[in-house]
Amino acid sequence: MRVVNTVADLRTALSEARLDGASIGFVPTMGFLHAGHASLMEVSVAANAVTVVSIYVNPLQFGAHEDLASYPTDRAGDLRTCEAAGVDLVFAPEAEEMHTADMSTTVAVGGVSSPLEGASRPSHFAGVATIVAKLFSIVGPCRAYFGAKDWQQTQVVARMTIDLSLPVEVFACPIIREPDGLAMSSRNIYLTTDERAQATVLRQALLVGVELVESGETDATRVESAMRDTINTASLAEIDYVAAVPAQTLVVDGPLDGDVRLLVAVRFGKARLIDNAGCRTIET
Ligand code: PAF
């Protein structure tokens, strides 16, 4: 496995693979890698001749009062995870390599960027779309793999690749969970012991919502209310949003019908956790 820090070195490292027409799989990350990231790498390694992982904490996607300065890092552990997953190339640029002082371009995806995370974190998805577009341009992958835990992000990236005709196939891979159901996240490290114990309510609330939708409930408000009641059993939980929405548009327009995504964002102290689950309304 090679580790490169500059765009020029990455392009040189990939030039032979590109000339040979080899398929390039790409897993963009912000580091502090866990089993969820490893699962994306393994899918890519199995499907592509070359797998590239980027490790870059992207300042553009953090709001002014968010955790950019304290975002956890573990470079040695990250490289061990990549090596064990069979990754060929790690791209780990410094901020100056990615953002010159006069950088003036932003990629803003409308529609699906607006609700939920977009409403809570107004500049977040423009930051994500800008860096992902830039990484796609640098790496030139055939396929890119994202975790479905960030469901809305996968929809934003998918929309961007369609709208900009980017030649990349985008995959949303299954959420990897701890044995008690908590979705794996780099931010779980912020949880205290008590918060960690209570954080399992996110998964429980999603299961309550899935059960309701799959037994015929099509009123989003009633599904959301049952999910809220479950989350509110945790005394340390502070709900940001709870949503039962159409899986692709993420905007409710009448009764739920077809593929539904249930999404939650909940604060436990310093940690803001998100999770989601898919389900389908029953045919009538
Ligand atoms: O999901 C993430 O870790 C980030 O949003 C991504 C896709 C690496 C862009 O910085």
Coordinates of C-alpha atoms and ligand atoms in Angstrom, one line a residue:
M1 CA 0.0 0.0 0.0
R2 CA 1.3 3.5 -0.9
V3 CA 0.5 6.7 0.9
V4 CA 0.7 10.0 -1.1
N5 CA 0.0 13.5 0.1
T6 CA -0.1 15.5 -3.1
V7 CA -2.4 15.6 -6.1
A8 CA 0.6 15.3 -8.4
D9 CA 1.9 12.1 -6.6
L10 CA -1.6 10.6 -6.6
R11 CA -2.0 11.2 -10.4
T12 CA 1.5 9.7 -11.0
A13 CA 0.7 6.7 -8.8
L14 CA -2.6 6.1 -10.7
S15 CA -1.3 6.8 -14.2
E16 CA -0.3 3.2 -15.0
A17 CA -3.7 1.8 -13.8
R18 CA -5.4 4.4 -16.0
L19 CA -3.4 3.6 -19.1
D20 CA -4.2 -0.1 -18.5
G21 CA -7.9 0.8 -18.3
A22 CA -8.0 -0.8 -14.8
S23 CA -11.1 -0.1 -12.7
I24 CA -10.5 2.4 -9.8
G25 CA -12.7 2.2 -6.7
F26 CA -12.7 5.1 -4.3
V27 CA -13.6 5.5 -0.6
P28 CA -13.6 9.1 0.6
T29 CA -13.2 9.4 4.4
M30 CA -12.3 11.9 7.1
G31 CA -10.2 9.4 8.9
F32 CA -10.6 7.9 12.4
L33 CA -11.6 4.8 10.6
H34 CA -13.8 2.1 12.0
A35 CA -15.4 -1.1 10.8
G36 CA -18.0 0.8 8.8
H37 CA -15.2 2.4 6.7
A38 CA -13.4 -1.0 6.4
S39 CA -16.6 -2.5 5.0
L40 CA -16.6 0.1 2.2
M41 CA -13.0 -0.6 1.4
E42 CA -13.6 -4.3 1.3
V43 CA -16.5 -3.9 -1.2
S44 CA -14.3 -1.7 -3.3
V45 CA -11.3 -4.1 -3.2
A46 CA -13.6 -7.0 -4.3
A47 CA -15.0 -5.0 -7.2
N48 CA -12.1 -3.0 -8.6
A49 CA -8.5 -3.5 -9.7
V50 CA -7.3 -0.6 -7.7
T51 CA -8.8 0.9 -4.5
V52 CA -8.0 4.5 -3.3
V53 CA -8.9 5.8 0.1
S54 CA -8.7 9.5 0.9
I55 CA -8.2 10.7 4.4
Y56 CA -9.0 14.4 4.7
V57 CA -11.0 16.3 7.4
N58 CA -12.7 18.7 5.1
P59 CA -13.1 22.2 6.8
L60 CA -15.7 23.2 4.2
Q61 CA -18.4 20.9 5.6
F62 CA -18.1 22.1 9.3
G63 CA -20.2 25.0 10.6
A64 CA -18.6 27.7 12.7
H65 CA -19.5 26.1 16.0
E66 CA -19.0 22.5 15.0
D67 CA -16.2 20.1 15.9
L68 CA -13.6 20.7 13.2
A69 CA -10.9 21.6 15.7
S70 CA -11.6 18.5 17.9
Y71 CA -12.4 16.0 15.1
P72 CA -10.7 12.8 16.2
T73 CA -7.6 11.5 14.3
D74 CA -5.5 8.4 14.4
R75 CA -3.3 8.3 11.3
A76 CA -1.4 5.1 12.3
G77 CA -4.6 3.2 13.1
D78 CA -6.2 4.4 9.8
L79 CA -3.3 3.2 7.8
R80 CA -3.5 -0.2 9.5
T81 CA -7.2 -0.4 8.7
C82 CA -6.6 0.5 5.0
E83 CA -3.7 -2.1 4.8
A84 CA -5.8 -4.8 6.4
A85 CA -8.7 -4.1 3.9
G86 CA -6.4 -4.5 0.9
V87 CA -6.3 -0.8 -0.1
D88 CA -3.7 0.0 -2.8
L89 CA -3.3 3.7 -2.3
V90 CA -4.1 6.3 0.4
F91 CA -4.4 9.9 -0.4
A92 CA -3.9 12.0 2.7
P93 CA -3.4 15.7 1.7
E94 CA -2.8 18.6 3.9
A95 CA -5.4 21.5 3.9
E96 CA -3.1 23.7 1.7
E97 CA -3.0 21.0 -1.0
M98 CA -6.8 21.0 -1.2
H99 CA -7.7 24.7 -0.6
T100 CA -5.6 27.5 -2.1
A101 CA -6.3 30.8 -0.5
D102 CA -8.0 32.0 -3.6
M103 CA -10.2 29.0 -4.2
S104 CA -13.6 30.5 -5.3
T105 CA -15.7 27.5 -6.5
T106 CA -18.5 25.9 -4.6
V107 CA -20.7 23.0 -5.7
A108 CA -24.2 23.6 -4.4
V109 CA -26.7 20.8 -4.9
G110 CA -30.3 22.1 -4.6
G111 CA -33.4 20.1 -3.6
V112 CA -32.3 17.1 -1.6
S113 CA -29.6 19.2 0.2
S114 CA -32.2 21.4 1.8
P115 CA -34.2 19.5 4.5
L116 CA -33.0 17.7 7.6
E117 CA -29.2 18.0 7.8
G118 CA -29.4 20.8 5.3
A119 CA -31.7 22.8 7.6
S120 CA -29.7 22.1 10.8
R121 CA -26.3 22.6 9.1
P122 CA -26.9 25.2 6.3
S123 CA -23.5 25.1 4.6
H124 CA -22.7 21.4 5.2
F125 CA -23.8 19.8 1.9
A126 CA -22.2 22.5 -0.2
G127 CA -18.9 21.7 1.7
V128 CA -19.4 18.0 1.1
A129 CA -20.4 18.3 -2.6
T130 CA -17.5 20.7 -3.3
I131 CA -14.9 18.4 -1.7
V132 CA -16.4 15.2 -3.2
A133 CA -16.5 16.7 -6.7
K134 CA -12.8 17.8 -6.2
L135 CA -11.8 14.4 -5.0
F136 CA -13.6 12.7 -7.9
S137 CA -11.7 15.0 -10.2
I138 CA -8.4 14.2 -8.6
V139 CA -8.9 10.4 -8.2
G140 CA -11.0 9.8 -11.4
P141 CA -12.7 6.7 -9.9
C142 CA -15.1 4.4 -11.8
R143 CA -17.0 3.7 -8.6
A144 CA -17.2 5.4 -5.3
Y145 CA -18.5 4.0 -2.0
F146 CA -20.3 5.8 0.8
G147 CA -21.9 4.6 4.0
A148 CA -25.7 4.7 4.1
K149 CA -25.5 6.0 7.7
D150 CA -25.1 9.4 6.0
W151 CA -28.2 8.7 3.9
Q152 CA -28.9 12.2 2.9
Q153 CA -25.2 12.7 1.9
T154 CA -25.5 9.6 -0.4
Q155 CA -28.5 11.2 -2.1
V156 CA -26.8 14.6 -2.5
V157 CA -23.7 12.9 -4.0
A158 CA -25.9 10.8 -6.3
R159 CA -27.8 13.9 -7.5
M160 CA -24.5 15.8 -8.1
T161 CA -23.0 13.0 -10.2
I162 CA -26.2 12.9 -12.3
D163 CA -26.5 16.6 -12.7
L164 CA -22.8 17.1 -13.6
S165 CA -22.6 13.9 -15.7
L166 CA -19.7 12.7 -13.6
P167 CA -18.5 9.3 -14.8
V168 CA -18.7 7.7 -11.4
E169 CA -21.0 5.1 -10.1
V170 CA -22.1 5.9 -6.5
F171 CA -22.9 3.2 -4.0
A172 CA -24.6 3.5 -0.7
C173 CA -23.3 0.6 1.4
P174 CA -25.1 -0.9 4.5
I175 CA -24.7 0.7 7.9
I176 CA -22.4 -1.2 10.2
R177 CA -23.6 -1.4 13.8
E178 CA -22.2 -2.2 17.2
P179 CA -23.7 -5.4 18.8
D180 CA -26.3 -3.3 20.7
G181 CA -27.4 -1.5 17.5
L182 CA -25.6 1.8 17.7
A183 CA -24.4 2.8 14.2
M184 CA -20.7 3.0 14.0
S185 CA -19.4 6.6 13.7
S186 CA -16.2 8.4 14.4
R187 CA -18.2 10.8 16.6
N188 CA -19.2 7.9 19.0
I189 CA -15.9 8.6 20.7
Y190 CA -17.4 11.8 22.2
L191 CA -20.1 9.9 24.2
T192 CA -19.7 9.5 28.0
T193 CA -20.5 6.0 29.4
D194 CA -24.0 7.1 30.3
E195 CA -24.6 8.7 26.9
R196 CA -23.3 5.7 25.2
A197 CA -25.7 3.4 27.1
Q198 CA -28.6 5.6 26.2
A199 CA -27.6 6.1 22.5
T200 CA -29.2 2.8 21.6
V201 CA -32.5 4.6 21.5
L202 CA -31.8 5.8 18.0
R203 CA -31.9 2.3 16.7
Q204 CA -34.9 1.4 18.8
A205 CA -36.8 4.4 17.5
L206 CA -36.0 3.5 13.9
L207 CA -37.3 -0.1 14.5
V208 CA -40.5 1.4 16.0
G209 CA -40.9 3.5 12.9
V210 CA -40.2 0.6 10.5
E211 CA -42.7 -1.6 12.3
L212 CA -45.4 1.1 12.0
V213 CA -44.8 1.7 8.3
E214 CA -44.6 -2.0 7.5
S215 CA -47.9 -2.6 9.3
G216 CA -49.7 0.0 7.2
E217 CA -49.2 3.5 8.7
T218 CA -48.8 6.1 6.0
D219 CA -49.1 9.2 8.1
A220 CA -45.6 10.5 8.5
T221 CA -46.5 12.6 11.6
R222 CA -47.8 9.6 13.4
V223 CA -44.7 7.6 12.6
E224 CA -42.4 10.5 13.7
S225 CA -44.4 10.9 16.9
A226 CA -43.9 7.3 17.9
M227 CA -40.2 7.5 17.1
R228 CA -39.9 10.7 19.2
D229 CA -41.6 9.0 22.1
T230 CA -39.0 6.3 22.0
I231 CA -36.1 8.7 21.9
N232 CA -37.5 10.7 24.7
T233 CA -37.3 7.7 27.0
A234 CA -33.5 8.6 27.1
S235 CA -33.1 11.4 29.6
L236 CA -29.8 12.6 28.0
A237 CA -31.2 12.8 24.4
E238 CA -31.9 16.1 22.8
I239 CA -33.7 15.6 19.5
D240 CA -32.6 17.7 16.5
Y241 CA -35.0 16.0 14.0
V242 CA -37.0 12.9 13.4
A243 CA -38.3 12.3 9.9
A244 CA -40.3 9.7 8.0
V245 CA -39.9 10.8 4.3
P246 CA -39.8 9.4 0.8
A247 CA -36.3 7.8 0.4
Q248 CA -35.0 9.8 -2.5
T249 CA -36.6 13.3 -2.2
L250 CA -36.6 13.4 1.6
V251 CA -39.6 15.7 1.4
V252 CA -43.1 14.6 2.5
D253 CA -45.9 15.4 0.1
G254 CA -49.0 13.6 1.2
P255 CA -49.2 10.1 2.7
L256 CA -46.1 7.9 2.6
D257 CA -46.1 5.7 -0.4
G258 CA -43.4 3.3 -1.6
D259 CA -39.8 3.5 -0.4
V260 CA -39.5 5.4 2.9
R261 CA -36.5 6.5 4.8
L262 CA -36.7 7.1 8.6
L263 CA -34.0 9.5 9.7
V264 CA -33.0 10.8 13.2
A265 CA -30.5 13.3 14.5
V266 CA -30.0 13.4 18.2
R267 CA -27.6 15.1 20.5
F268 CA -26.0 13.4 23.5
G269 CA -23.8 16.0 25.2
K270 CA -21.0 16.8 22.8
A271 CA -22.0 14.2 20.3
R272 CA -24.5 14.8 17.5
L273 CA -25.5 11.4 16.2
I274 CA -27.4 10.5 13.0
D275 CA -29.0 7.2 12.0
N276 CA -31.6 6.0 9.5
A277 CA -33.4 3.0 8.2
G278 CA -35.2 2.1 5.0
C279 CA -38.7 0.5 4.8
R280 CA -41.6 0.2 2.3
T281 CA -45.3 1.0 2.7
I282 CA -47.5 -2.0 2.2
E283 CA -49.3 -2.3 -1.1
T284 CA -53.0 -1.6 -0.9
Ligands
PAF1 O1 -18.7 11.0 4.9 C1 -17.7 11.6 5.1 O2 -16.8 11.1 5.8 C2 -17.4 12.9 4.4 O3 -18.6 13.7 4.4 C3 -16.7 12.8 3.1 C4 -17.7 12.1 2.1 C5 -15.4 12.1 3.2 C6 -16.5 14.2 2.5 O4 -15.6 14.9 3.3

